[in-house]
CSV table of C-alpha atoms in Angstrom, one decimal:
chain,number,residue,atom,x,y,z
A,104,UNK,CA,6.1,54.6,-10.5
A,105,UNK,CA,7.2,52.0,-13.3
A,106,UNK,CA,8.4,54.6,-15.1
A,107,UNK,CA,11.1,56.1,-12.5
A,108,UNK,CA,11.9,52.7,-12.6
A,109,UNK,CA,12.7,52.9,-15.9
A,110,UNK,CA,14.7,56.0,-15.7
A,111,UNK,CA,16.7,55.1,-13.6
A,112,UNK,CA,18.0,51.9,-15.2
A,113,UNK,CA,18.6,54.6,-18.2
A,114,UNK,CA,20.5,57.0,-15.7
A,115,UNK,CA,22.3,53.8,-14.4
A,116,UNK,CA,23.6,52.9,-17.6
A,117,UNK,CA,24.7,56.3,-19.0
A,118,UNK,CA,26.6,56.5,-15.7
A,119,UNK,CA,28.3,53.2,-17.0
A,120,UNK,CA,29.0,54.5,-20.2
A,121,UNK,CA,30.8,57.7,-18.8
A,122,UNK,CA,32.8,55.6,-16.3
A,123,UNK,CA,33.7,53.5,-19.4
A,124,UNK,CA,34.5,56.3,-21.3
A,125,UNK,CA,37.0,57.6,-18.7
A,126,UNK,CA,38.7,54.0,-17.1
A,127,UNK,CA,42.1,53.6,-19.4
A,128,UNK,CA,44.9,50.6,-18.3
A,129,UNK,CA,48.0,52.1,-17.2
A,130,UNK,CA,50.7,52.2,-19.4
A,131,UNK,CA,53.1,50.5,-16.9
A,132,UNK,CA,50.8,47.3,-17.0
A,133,UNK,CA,50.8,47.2,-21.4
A,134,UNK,CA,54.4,47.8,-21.2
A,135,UNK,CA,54.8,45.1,-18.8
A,136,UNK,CA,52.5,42.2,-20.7
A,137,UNK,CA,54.2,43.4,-23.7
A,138,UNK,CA,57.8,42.9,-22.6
A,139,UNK,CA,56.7,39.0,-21.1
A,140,UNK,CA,55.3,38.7,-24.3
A,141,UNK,CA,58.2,39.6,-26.1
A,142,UNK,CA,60.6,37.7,-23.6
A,143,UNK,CA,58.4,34.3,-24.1
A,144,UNK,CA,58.2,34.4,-28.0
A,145,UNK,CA,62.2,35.0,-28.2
A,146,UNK,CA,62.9,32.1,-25.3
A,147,UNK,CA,60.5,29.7,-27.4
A,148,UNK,CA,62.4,28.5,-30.3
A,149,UNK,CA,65.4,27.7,-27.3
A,150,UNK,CA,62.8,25.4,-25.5
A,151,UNK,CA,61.4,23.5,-28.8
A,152,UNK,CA,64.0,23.1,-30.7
A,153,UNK,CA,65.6,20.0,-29.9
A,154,UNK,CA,61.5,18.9,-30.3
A,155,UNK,CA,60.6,20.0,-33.1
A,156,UNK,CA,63.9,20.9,-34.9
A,157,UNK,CA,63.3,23.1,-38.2
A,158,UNK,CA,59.6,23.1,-37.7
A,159,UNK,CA,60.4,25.2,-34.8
A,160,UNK,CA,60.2,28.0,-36.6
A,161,UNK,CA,56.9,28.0,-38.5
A,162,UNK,CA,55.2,27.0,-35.2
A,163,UNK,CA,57.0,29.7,-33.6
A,164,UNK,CA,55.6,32.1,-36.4
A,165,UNK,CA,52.4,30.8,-36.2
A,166,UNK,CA,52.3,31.5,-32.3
A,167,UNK,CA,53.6,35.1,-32.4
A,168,UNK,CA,51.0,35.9,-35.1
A,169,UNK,CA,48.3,34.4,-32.6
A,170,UNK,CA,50.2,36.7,-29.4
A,171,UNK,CA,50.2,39.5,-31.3
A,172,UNK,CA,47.0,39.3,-32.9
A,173,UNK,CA,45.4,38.9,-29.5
A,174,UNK,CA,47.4,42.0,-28.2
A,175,UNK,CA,46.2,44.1,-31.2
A,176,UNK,CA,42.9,42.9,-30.5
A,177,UNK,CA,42.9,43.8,-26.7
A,178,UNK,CA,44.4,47.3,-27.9
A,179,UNK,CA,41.1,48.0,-29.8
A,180,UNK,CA,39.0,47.1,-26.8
A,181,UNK,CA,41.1,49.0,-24.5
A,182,UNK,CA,39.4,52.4,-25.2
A,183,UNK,CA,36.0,51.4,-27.1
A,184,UNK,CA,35.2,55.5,-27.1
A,185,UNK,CA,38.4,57.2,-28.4
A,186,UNK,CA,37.2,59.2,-31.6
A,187,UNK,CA,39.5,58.5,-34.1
A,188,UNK,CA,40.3,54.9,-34.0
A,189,UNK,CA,39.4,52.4,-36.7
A,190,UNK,CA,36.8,50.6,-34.4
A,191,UNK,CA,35.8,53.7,-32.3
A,192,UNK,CA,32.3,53.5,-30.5
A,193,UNK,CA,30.1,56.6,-31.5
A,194,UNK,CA,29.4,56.8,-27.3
A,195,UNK,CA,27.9,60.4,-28.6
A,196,UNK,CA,25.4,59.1,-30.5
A,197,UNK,CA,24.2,56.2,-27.6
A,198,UNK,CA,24.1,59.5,-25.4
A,199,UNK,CA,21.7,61.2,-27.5
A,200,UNK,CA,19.7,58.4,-27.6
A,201,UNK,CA,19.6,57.5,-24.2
A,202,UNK,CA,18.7,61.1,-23.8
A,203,UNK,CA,15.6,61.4,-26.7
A,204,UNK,CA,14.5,58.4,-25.0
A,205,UNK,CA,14.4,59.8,-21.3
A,206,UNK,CA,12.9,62.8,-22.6
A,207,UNK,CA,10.0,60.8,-24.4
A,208,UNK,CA,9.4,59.0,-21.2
A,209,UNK,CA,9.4,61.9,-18.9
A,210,UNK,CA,6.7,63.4,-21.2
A,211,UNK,CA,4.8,60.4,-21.7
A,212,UNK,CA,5.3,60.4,-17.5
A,213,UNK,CA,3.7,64.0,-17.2
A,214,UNK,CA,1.4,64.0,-19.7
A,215,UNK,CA,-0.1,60.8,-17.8
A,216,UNK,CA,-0.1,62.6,-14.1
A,217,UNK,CA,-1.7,65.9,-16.1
């Protein structure tokens, strides 16, 4: 009984990892963060800089590095599985595992009831 249990936390979370594998953000919503993005780094030097005059423009620099370090960040996260990618997930390899590790208890299940 424990062990079904068991399996089926493992099912249950190899069904995550496929539905991970296969959810992707639509390219209409990047496209449309992007261009705010873009839109509120160009308007900020307009805003600031009767405040902070020729400083405006390192603190500008410094906040578009921080934007667009976030953005290239939440690129890399966006598909955690894609083969290929510098930071790719090996979502192969946790199958196999999850797999070995169902067999092992399905045979340690039978082997009991035997």
């Amino acid at each position: 009984r424990q062990h079904e249990k068991y399996l089926d936390i493992i099912i249950a979370n190899a069904c995550g990892l496929e539905g991970l594998k296969l959810i992707s953000v639509p390219i209409v919503f990047v496209s449309h963060l992007r261009s705010i993005m873009l839109i509120y780094l160009i308007s900020l030097p307009y805003t600031y800089m009767s405040t902070w005059g020729w400083f405006t423009i390192p603190i500008v620099a410094v906040i578009a590095f921080f934007y667009y370090g976030v953005e290239g960040a939440a690129e890399e996260v966006e598909e955690p599985f894609e083969k290929g990618r510098a930071n790719d997930l090996p979502l192969d390899k946790y199958c196999e595992n999850i797999l070995r590790n169902t067999r092992q208890l399905v045979k340690r299940h039978n082997m009991r009831n035997d």
